[in-house]
Amino acid sequence: MSGDQVKHIRAPFDDITARSLRAGDRVLISGVILAARDAAHKRLMETLDRGEPLPVDLRGAVVYYVGPSPAKPGQPIGAAGPTTSGRMDAYTPRLLDQGLRGMIGKGYRKPEVVEAMKKHGVPYLAAVGGAGALIARSIKKYTVLAYEDLGPEAVAAMEVEDFPAIVVIDAAGGNRYESGQALYRRL
């Protein structure tokens, strides 16, 4: 894909969409993505550990690792920048087993997470850190689905239109962090 092209995709992801994305692709996502951070992920694991059903269906879901700031009057959400994805690494393989089809955050993922992504055909996308106010413009509706007591770390559905992201690790294991750094090591 050339640097000027942007793929328009829909969330939740189906298998074809998830597997078609390549490291380096720039995308604009429309549809519904889930918001969840550390505390929500911990609660999801506790629910699975008890053998109970999750409060949300993860089949096809794309999760954005975000804890938004409070919304200003008339806005659905405040600033919505990504949080560091590595904090969710301990939980990610089990959630992929539950049908999670995409993740959006920032930063590296552990090798065992990348292996689980390849096993399930799931891409990892990055949102630009520090651009939370700009990203929030693409979020049209924010609805808490579970763990309301967690405030900004609750699980929520976000209706998005042209949410900007870059595929950094694709479903085949292509890794833009590694390939991008390799270019500079050769210089």
PDB file of C-alpha atoms in Angstrom:
ATOM      1  CA  MET A   1       0.000   0.000   0.000  1.00  0.00           C
ATOM      2  CA  SER A   2       1.434   3.390  -0.896  1.00  0.00           C
ATOM      3  CA  GLY A   3       1.878   6.039   1.754  1.00  0.00           C
ATOM      4  CA  ASP A   4      -1.117   8.066   0.474  1.00  0.00           C
ATOM      5  CA  GLN A   5      -3.680   5.278   0.529  1.00  0.00           C
ATOM      6  CA  VAL A   6      -5.899   4.697   3.510  1.00  0.00           C
ATOM      7  CA  LYS A   7      -8.116   1.644   3.943  1.00  0.00           C
ATOM      8  CA  HIS A   8     -11.666   2.232   5.133  1.00  0.00           C
ATOM      9  CA  ILE A   9     -12.744  -0.721   7.280  1.00  0.00           C
ATOM     10  CA  ARG A  10     -15.662  -1.653   9.539  1.00  0.00           C
ATOM     11  CA  ALA A  11     -15.714  -2.905  13.103  1.00  0.00           C
ATOM     12  CA  PRO A  12     -16.444  -5.413  14.465  1.00  0.00           C
ATOM     13  CA  PHE A  13     -13.913  -7.242  12.266  1.00  0.00           C
ATOM     14  CA  ASP A  14     -14.791 -10.334  10.312  1.00  0.00           C
ATOM     15  CA  ASP A  15     -12.078 -12.897   9.571  1.00  0.00           C
ATOM     16  CA  ILE A  16     -11.430 -11.524   6.072  1.00  0.00           C
ATOM     17  CA  THR A  17     -10.899  -7.971   7.340  1.00  0.00           C
ATOM     18  CA  ALA A  18      -8.682  -9.047  10.243  1.00  0.00           C
ATOM     19  CA  ARG A  19      -6.439 -11.186   8.043  1.00  0.00           C
ATOM     20  CA  SER A  20      -6.304  -8.707   5.135  1.00  0.00           C
ATOM     21  CA  LEU A  21      -4.627  -5.942   7.115  1.00  0.00           C
ATOM     22  CA  ARG A  22      -0.843  -5.638   6.739  1.00  0.00           C
ATOM     23  CA  ALA A  23       1.712  -4.018   9.013  1.00  0.00           C
ATOM     24  CA  GLY A  24       2.058  -0.420   7.859  1.00  0.00           C
ATOM     25  CA  ASP A  25      -1.507  -0.070   6.543  1.00  0.00           C
ATOM     26  CA  ARG A  26      -3.178   3.173   7.518  1.00  0.00           C
ATOM     27  CA  VAL A  27      -6.857   2.652   8.292  1.00  0.00           C
ATOM     28  CA  LEU A  28      -9.989   4.588   9.125  1.00  0.00           C
ATOM     29  CA  ILE A  29     -12.385   2.471  11.170  1.00  0.00           C
ATOM     30  CA  SER A  30     -16.136   2.985  11.270  1.00  0.00           C
ATOM     31  CA  GLY A  31     -18.623   0.961  13.290  1.00  0.00           C
ATOM     32  CA  VAL A  32     -18.457  -0.123  16.931  1.00  0.00           C
ATOM     33  CA  ILE A  33     -15.302  -0.739  18.926  1.00  0.00           C
ATOM     34  CA  LEU A  34     -15.020  -1.529  22.623  1.00  0.00           C
ATOM     35  CA  ALA A  35     -13.168   0.621  25.131  1.00  0.00           C
ATOM     36  CA  ALA A  36     -11.440  -1.203  28.004  1.00  0.00           C
ATOM     37  CA  ARG A  37      -8.332  -0.726  30.094  1.00  0.00           C
ATOM     38  CA  ASP A  38      -6.388  -2.557  32.782  1.00  0.00           C
ATOM     39  CA  ALA A  39      -9.044  -2.791  35.492  1.00  0.00           C
ATOM     40  CA  ALA A  40     -11.723  -3.988  33.055  1.00  0.00           C
ATOM     41  CA  HIS A  41      -9.358  -6.621  31.653  1.00  0.00           C
ATOM     42  CA  LYS A  42      -8.645  -7.863  35.175  1.00  0.00           C
ATOM     43  CA  ARG A  43     -12.383  -8.178  35.860  1.00  0.00           C
ATOM     44  CA  LEU A  44     -12.932 -10.019  32.577  1.00  0.00           C
ATOM     45  CA  MET A  45     -10.269 -12.553  33.643  1.00  0.00           C
ATOM     46  CA  GLU A  46     -11.855 -12.956  37.069  1.00  0.00           C
ATOM     47  CA  THR A  47     -15.186 -13.651  35.373  1.00  0.00           C
ATOM     48  CA  LEU A  48     -13.611 -16.328  33.159  1.00  0.00           C
ATOM     49  CA  ASP A  49     -11.798 -17.805  36.181  1.00  0.00           C
ATOM     50  CA  ARG A  50     -15.178 -18.240  37.903  1.00  0.00           C
ATOM     51  CA  GLY A  51     -16.514 -20.019  34.825  1.00  0.00           C
ATOM     52  CA  GLU A  52     -19.103 -17.302  34.226  1.00  0.00           C
ATOM     53  CA  PRO A  53     -20.011 -15.779  30.853  1.00  0.00           C
ATOM     54  CA  LEU A  54     -18.420 -12.463  29.992  1.00  0.00           C
ATOM     55  CA  PRO A  55     -20.688  -9.393  30.226  1.00  0.00           C
ATOM     56  CA  VAL A  56     -19.920  -8.578  26.570  1.00  0.00           C
ATOM     57  CA  ASP A  57     -19.635 -10.761  23.479  1.00  0.00           C
ATOM     58  CA  LEU A  58     -16.076 -10.544  22.191  1.00  0.00           C
ATOM     59  CA  ARG A  59     -16.672 -12.440  18.943  1.00  0.00           C
ATOM     60  CA  GLY A  60     -15.407 -10.120  16.214  1.00  0.00           C
ATOM     61  CA  ALA A  61     -14.814  -7.293  18.679  1.00  0.00           C
ATOM     62  CA  VAL A  62     -12.067  -4.724  18.392  1.00  0.00           C
ATOM     63  CA  VAL A  63     -10.910  -3.315  21.730  1.00  0.00           C
ATOM     64  CA  TYR A  64      -9.350   0.110  22.145  1.00  0.00           C
ATOM     65  CA  TYR A  65      -7.128   0.426  25.202  1.00  0.00           C
ATOM     66  CA  VAL A  66      -8.407   3.786  26.384  1.00  0.00           C
ATOM     67  CA  GLY A  67      -9.585   5.487  29.545  1.00  0.00           C
ATOM     68  CA  PRO A  68     -11.220   8.651  28.229  1.00  0.00           C
ATOM     69  CA  SER A  69     -11.375  11.918  30.108  1.00  0.00           C
ATOM     70  CA  PRO A  70     -14.812  13.269  31.064  1.00  0.00           C
ATOM     71  CA  ALA A  71     -16.947  14.572  28.224  1.00  0.00           C
ATOM     72  CA  LYS A  72     -17.554  18.288  27.840  1.00  0.00           C
ATOM     73  CA  PRO A  73     -21.212  19.340  27.579  1.00  0.00           C
ATOM     74  CA  GLY A  74     -22.661  18.236  24.253  1.00  0.00           C
ATOM     75  CA  GLN A  75     -19.788  15.814  23.560  1.00  0.00           C
ATOM     76  CA  PRO A  76     -20.021  11.987  23.799  1.00  0.00           C
ATOM     77  CA  ILE A  77     -16.493  11.659  25.221  1.00  0.00           C
ATOM     78  CA  GLY A  78     -13.496  13.664  26.370  1.00  0.00           C
ATOM     79  CA  ALA A  79      -9.942  13.141  25.151  1.00  0.00           C
ATOM     80  CA  ALA A  80      -9.503   9.500  24.123  1.00  0.00           C
ATOM     81  CA  GLY A  81      -5.836   8.771  23.588  1.00  0.00           C
ATOM     82  CA  PRO A  82      -4.457   5.230  23.692  1.00  0.00           C
ATOM     83  CA  THR A  83      -2.877   3.683  26.758  1.00  0.00           C
ATOM     84  CA  THR A  84       0.142   1.383  26.738  1.00  0.00           C
ATOM     85  CA  SER A  85      -0.953  -1.980  25.351  1.00  0.00           C
ATOM     86  CA  GLY A  86       1.680  -4.013  27.181  1.00  0.00           C
ATOM     87  CA  ARG A  87      -0.341  -3.615  30.375  1.00  0.00           C
ATOM     88  CA  MET A  88      -2.995  -5.853  28.790  1.00  0.00           C
ATOM     89  CA  ASP A  89      -0.528  -8.527  27.567  1.00  0.00           C
ATOM     90  CA  ALA A  90      -1.176 -10.874  30.500  1.00  0.00           C
ATOM     91  CA  TYR A  91      -4.878 -10.971  29.576  1.00  0.00           C
ATOM     92  CA  THR A  92      -4.759 -10.867  25.783  1.00  0.00           C
ATOM     93  CA  PRO A  93      -4.291 -14.553  24.821  1.00  0.00           C
ATOM     94  CA  ARG A  94      -7.391 -15.583  26.822  1.00  0.00           C
ATOM     95  CA  LEU A  95      -9.456 -12.819  25.273  1.00  0.00           C
ATOM     96  CA  LEU A  96      -8.321 -13.879  21.807  1.00  0.00           C
ATOM     97  CA  ASP A  97      -9.601 -17.359  22.717  1.00  0.00           C
ATOM     98  CA  GLN A  98     -12.975 -15.692  23.403  1.00  0.00           C
ATOM     99  CA  GLY A  99     -13.142 -14.292  19.856  1.00  0.00           C
ATOM    100  CA  LEU A 100     -11.489 -10.865  20.133  1.00  0.00           C
ATOM    101  CA  ARG A 101     -10.542  -9.892  16.531  1.00  0.00           C
ATOM    102  CA  GLY A 102      -8.535  -6.689  16.893  1.00  0.00           C
ATOM    103  CA  MET A 103      -6.762  -4.441  19.380  1.00  0.00           C
ATOM    104  CA  ILE A 104      -5.856  -0.751  19.289  1.00  0.00           C
ATOM    105  CA  GLY A 105      -3.365   0.882  21.642  1.00  0.00           C
ATOM    106  CA  LYS A 106       0.224   2.045  21.656  1.00  0.00           C
ATOM    107  CA  GLY A 107       3.557   0.372  22.203  1.00  0.00           C
ATOM    108  CA  TYR A 108       5.051  -3.070  21.878  1.00  0.00           C
ATOM    109  CA  ARG A 109       3.436  -6.463  22.554  1.00  0.00           C
ATOM    110  CA  LYS A 110       5.171  -9.459  24.157  1.00  0.00           C
ATOM    111  CA  PRO A 111       6.229 -12.344  21.888  1.00  0.00           C
ATOM    112  CA  GLU A 112       3.617 -14.669  23.430  1.00  0.00           C
ATOM    113  CA  VAL A 113       0.893 -12.146  22.549  1.00  0.00           C
ATOM    114  CA  VAL A 114       2.147 -11.935  18.961  1.00  0.00           C
ATOM    115  CA  GLU A 115       2.091 -15.744  18.749  1.00  0.00           C
ATOM    116  CA  ALA A 116      -1.511 -15.803  20.046  1.00  0.00           C
ATOM    117  CA  MET A 117      -2.420 -13.130  17.483  1.00  0.00           C
ATOM    118  CA  LYS A 118      -0.982 -15.248  14.687  1.00  0.00           C
ATOM    119  CA  LYS A 119      -2.824 -18.337  15.979  1.00  0.00           C
ATOM    120  CA  HIS A 120      -6.153 -16.474  15.895  1.00  0.00           C
ATOM    121  CA  GLY A 121      -5.513 -14.231  12.863  1.00  0.00           C
ATOM    122  CA  VAL A 122      -5.776 -10.984  14.823  1.00  0.00           C
ATOM    123  CA  PRO A 123      -4.079  -7.636  14.037  1.00  0.00           C
ATOM    124  CA  TYR A 124      -2.831  -5.028  16.490  1.00  0.00           C
ATOM    125  CA  LEU A 125      -3.244  -1.386  15.519  1.00  0.00           C
ATOM    126  CA  ALA A 126      -1.767   1.750  16.998  1.00  0.00           C
ATOM    127  CA  ALA A 127      -3.466   5.054  17.633  1.00  0.00           C
ATOM    128  CA  VAL A 128      -1.315   8.144  17.966  1.00  0.00           C
ATOM    129  CA  GLY A 129      -0.403   8.876  21.564  1.00  0.00           C
ATOM    130  CA  GLY A 130      -0.873  12.515  22.527  1.00  0.00           C
ATOM    131  CA  ALA A 131      -3.689  12.981  20.019  1.00  0.00           C
ATOM    132  CA  GLY A 132      -6.572  12.121  22.340  1.00  0.00           C
ATOM    133  CA  ALA A 133      -8.597  15.251  21.591  1.00  0.00           C
ATOM    134  CA  LEU A 134      -8.260  14.692  17.854  1.00  0.00           C
ATOM    135  CA  ILE A 135      -9.143  10.985  18.131  1.00  0.00           C
ATOM    136  CA  ALA A 136     -12.218  11.849  20.207  1.00  0.00           C
ATOM    137  CA  ARG A 137     -13.685  13.643  17.184  1.00  0.00           C
ATOM    138  CA  SER A 138     -14.159  10.269  15.481  1.00  0.00           C
ATOM    139  CA  ILE A 139     -16.138   8.879  18.459  1.00  0.00           C
ATOM    140  CA  LYS A 140     -19.829   9.628  17.931  1.00  0.00           C
ATOM    141  CA  LYS A 141     -21.344   7.726  20.857  1.00  0.00           C
ATOM    142  CA  TYR A 142     -19.984   6.215  24.100  1.00  0.00           C
ATOM    143  CA  THR A 143     -22.094   3.710  26.055  1.00  0.00           C
ATOM    144  CA  VAL A 144     -20.905   1.883  29.175  1.00  0.00           C
ATOM    145  CA  LEU A 145     -21.652  -1.854  28.874  1.00  0.00           C
ATOM    146  CA  ALA A 146     -20.037  -3.351  31.983  1.00  0.00           C
ATOM    147  CA  TYR A 147     -18.211  -2.419  35.196  1.00  0.00           C
ATOM    148  CA  GLU A 148     -19.631   1.086  35.408  1.00  0.00           C
ATOM    149  CA  ASP A 149     -18.006   1.461  38.835  1.00  0.00           C
ATOM    150  CA  LEU A 150     -14.607   1.555  37.091  1.00  0.00           C
ATOM    151  CA  GLY A 151     -15.397   4.955  35.599  1.00  0.00           C
ATOM    152  CA  PRO A 152     -13.169   5.629  32.573  1.00  0.00           C
ATOM    153  CA  GLU A 153     -11.790   2.073  32.777  1.00  0.00           C
ATOM    154  CA  ALA A 154     -15.222   0.471  32.302  1.00  0.00           C
ATOM    155  CA  VAL A 155     -16.042  -1.620  29.243  1.00  0.00           C
ATOM    156  CA  ALA A 156     -17.894   0.636  26.813  1.00  0.00           C
ATOM    157  CA  ALA A 157     -19.146   0.532  23.235  1.00  0.00           C
ATOM    158  CA  MET A 158     -17.933   3.381  21.082  1.00  0.00           C
ATOM    159  CA  GLU A 159     -19.605   4.174  17.789  1.00  0.00           C
ATOM    160  CA  VAL A 160     -16.820   5.510  15.605  1.00  0.00           C
ATOM    161  CA  GLU A 161     -16.573   7.140  12.214  1.00  0.00           C
ATOM    162  CA  ASP A 162     -13.195   7.263  10.465  1.00  0.00           C
ATOM    163  CA  PHE A 163     -11.240   6.396  13.617  1.00  0.00           C
ATOM    164  CA  PRO A 164      -7.557   6.724  12.548  1.00  0.00           C
ATOM    165  CA  ALA A 165      -5.076   3.920  13.233  1.00  0.00           C
ATOM    166  CA  ILE A 166      -2.032   2.189  11.776  1.00  0.00           C
ATOM    167  CA  VAL A 167      -1.595  -1.577  11.633  1.00  0.00           C
ATOM    168  CA  VAL A 168       1.623  -2.232  13.541  1.00  0.00           C
ATOM    169  CA  ILE A 169       1.444  -6.031  13.892  1.00  0.00           C
ATOM    170  CA  ASP A 170      -0.607  -7.969  11.379  1.00  0.00           C
ATOM    171  CA  ALA A 171      -2.310 -11.353  11.714  1.00  0.00           C
ATOM    172  CA  ALA A 172       0.658 -13.092  10.075  1.00  0.00           C
ATOM    173  CA  GLY A 173       3.128 -11.551  12.535  1.00  0.00           C
ATOM    174  CA  GLY A 174       4.443  -8.775  10.273  1.00  0.00           C
ATOM    175  CA  ASN A 175       5.703  -6.161  12.699  1.00  0.00           C
ATOM    176  CA  ARG A 176       6.069  -2.520  11.690  1.00  0.00           C
ATOM    177  CA  TYR A 177       7.986  -1.718  14.866  1.00  0.00           C
ATOM    178  CA  GLU A 178      10.656  -4.256  13.883  1.00  0.00           C
ATOM    179  CA  SER A 179      10.726  -3.502  10.143  1.00  0.00           C
ATOM    180  CA  GLY A 180      10.800   0.251  10.729  1.00  0.00           C
ATOM    181  CA  GLN A 181      13.730  -0.006  13.118  1.00  0.00           C
ATOM    182  CA  ALA A 182      15.592  -2.372  10.772  1.00  0.00           C
ATOM    183  CA  LEU A 183      15.712   0.371   8.126  1.00  0.00           C
ATOM    184  CA  TYR A 184      17.631   2.622  10.467  1.00  0.00           C
ATOM    185  CA  ARG A 185      19.991  -0.088  11.717  1.00  0.00           C
ATOM    186  CA  ARG A 186      21.249  -0.492   8.139  1.00  0.00           C
ATOM    187  CA  LEU A 187      22.169   3.206   7.873  1.00  0.00           C
TER     188      LEU A 187
END
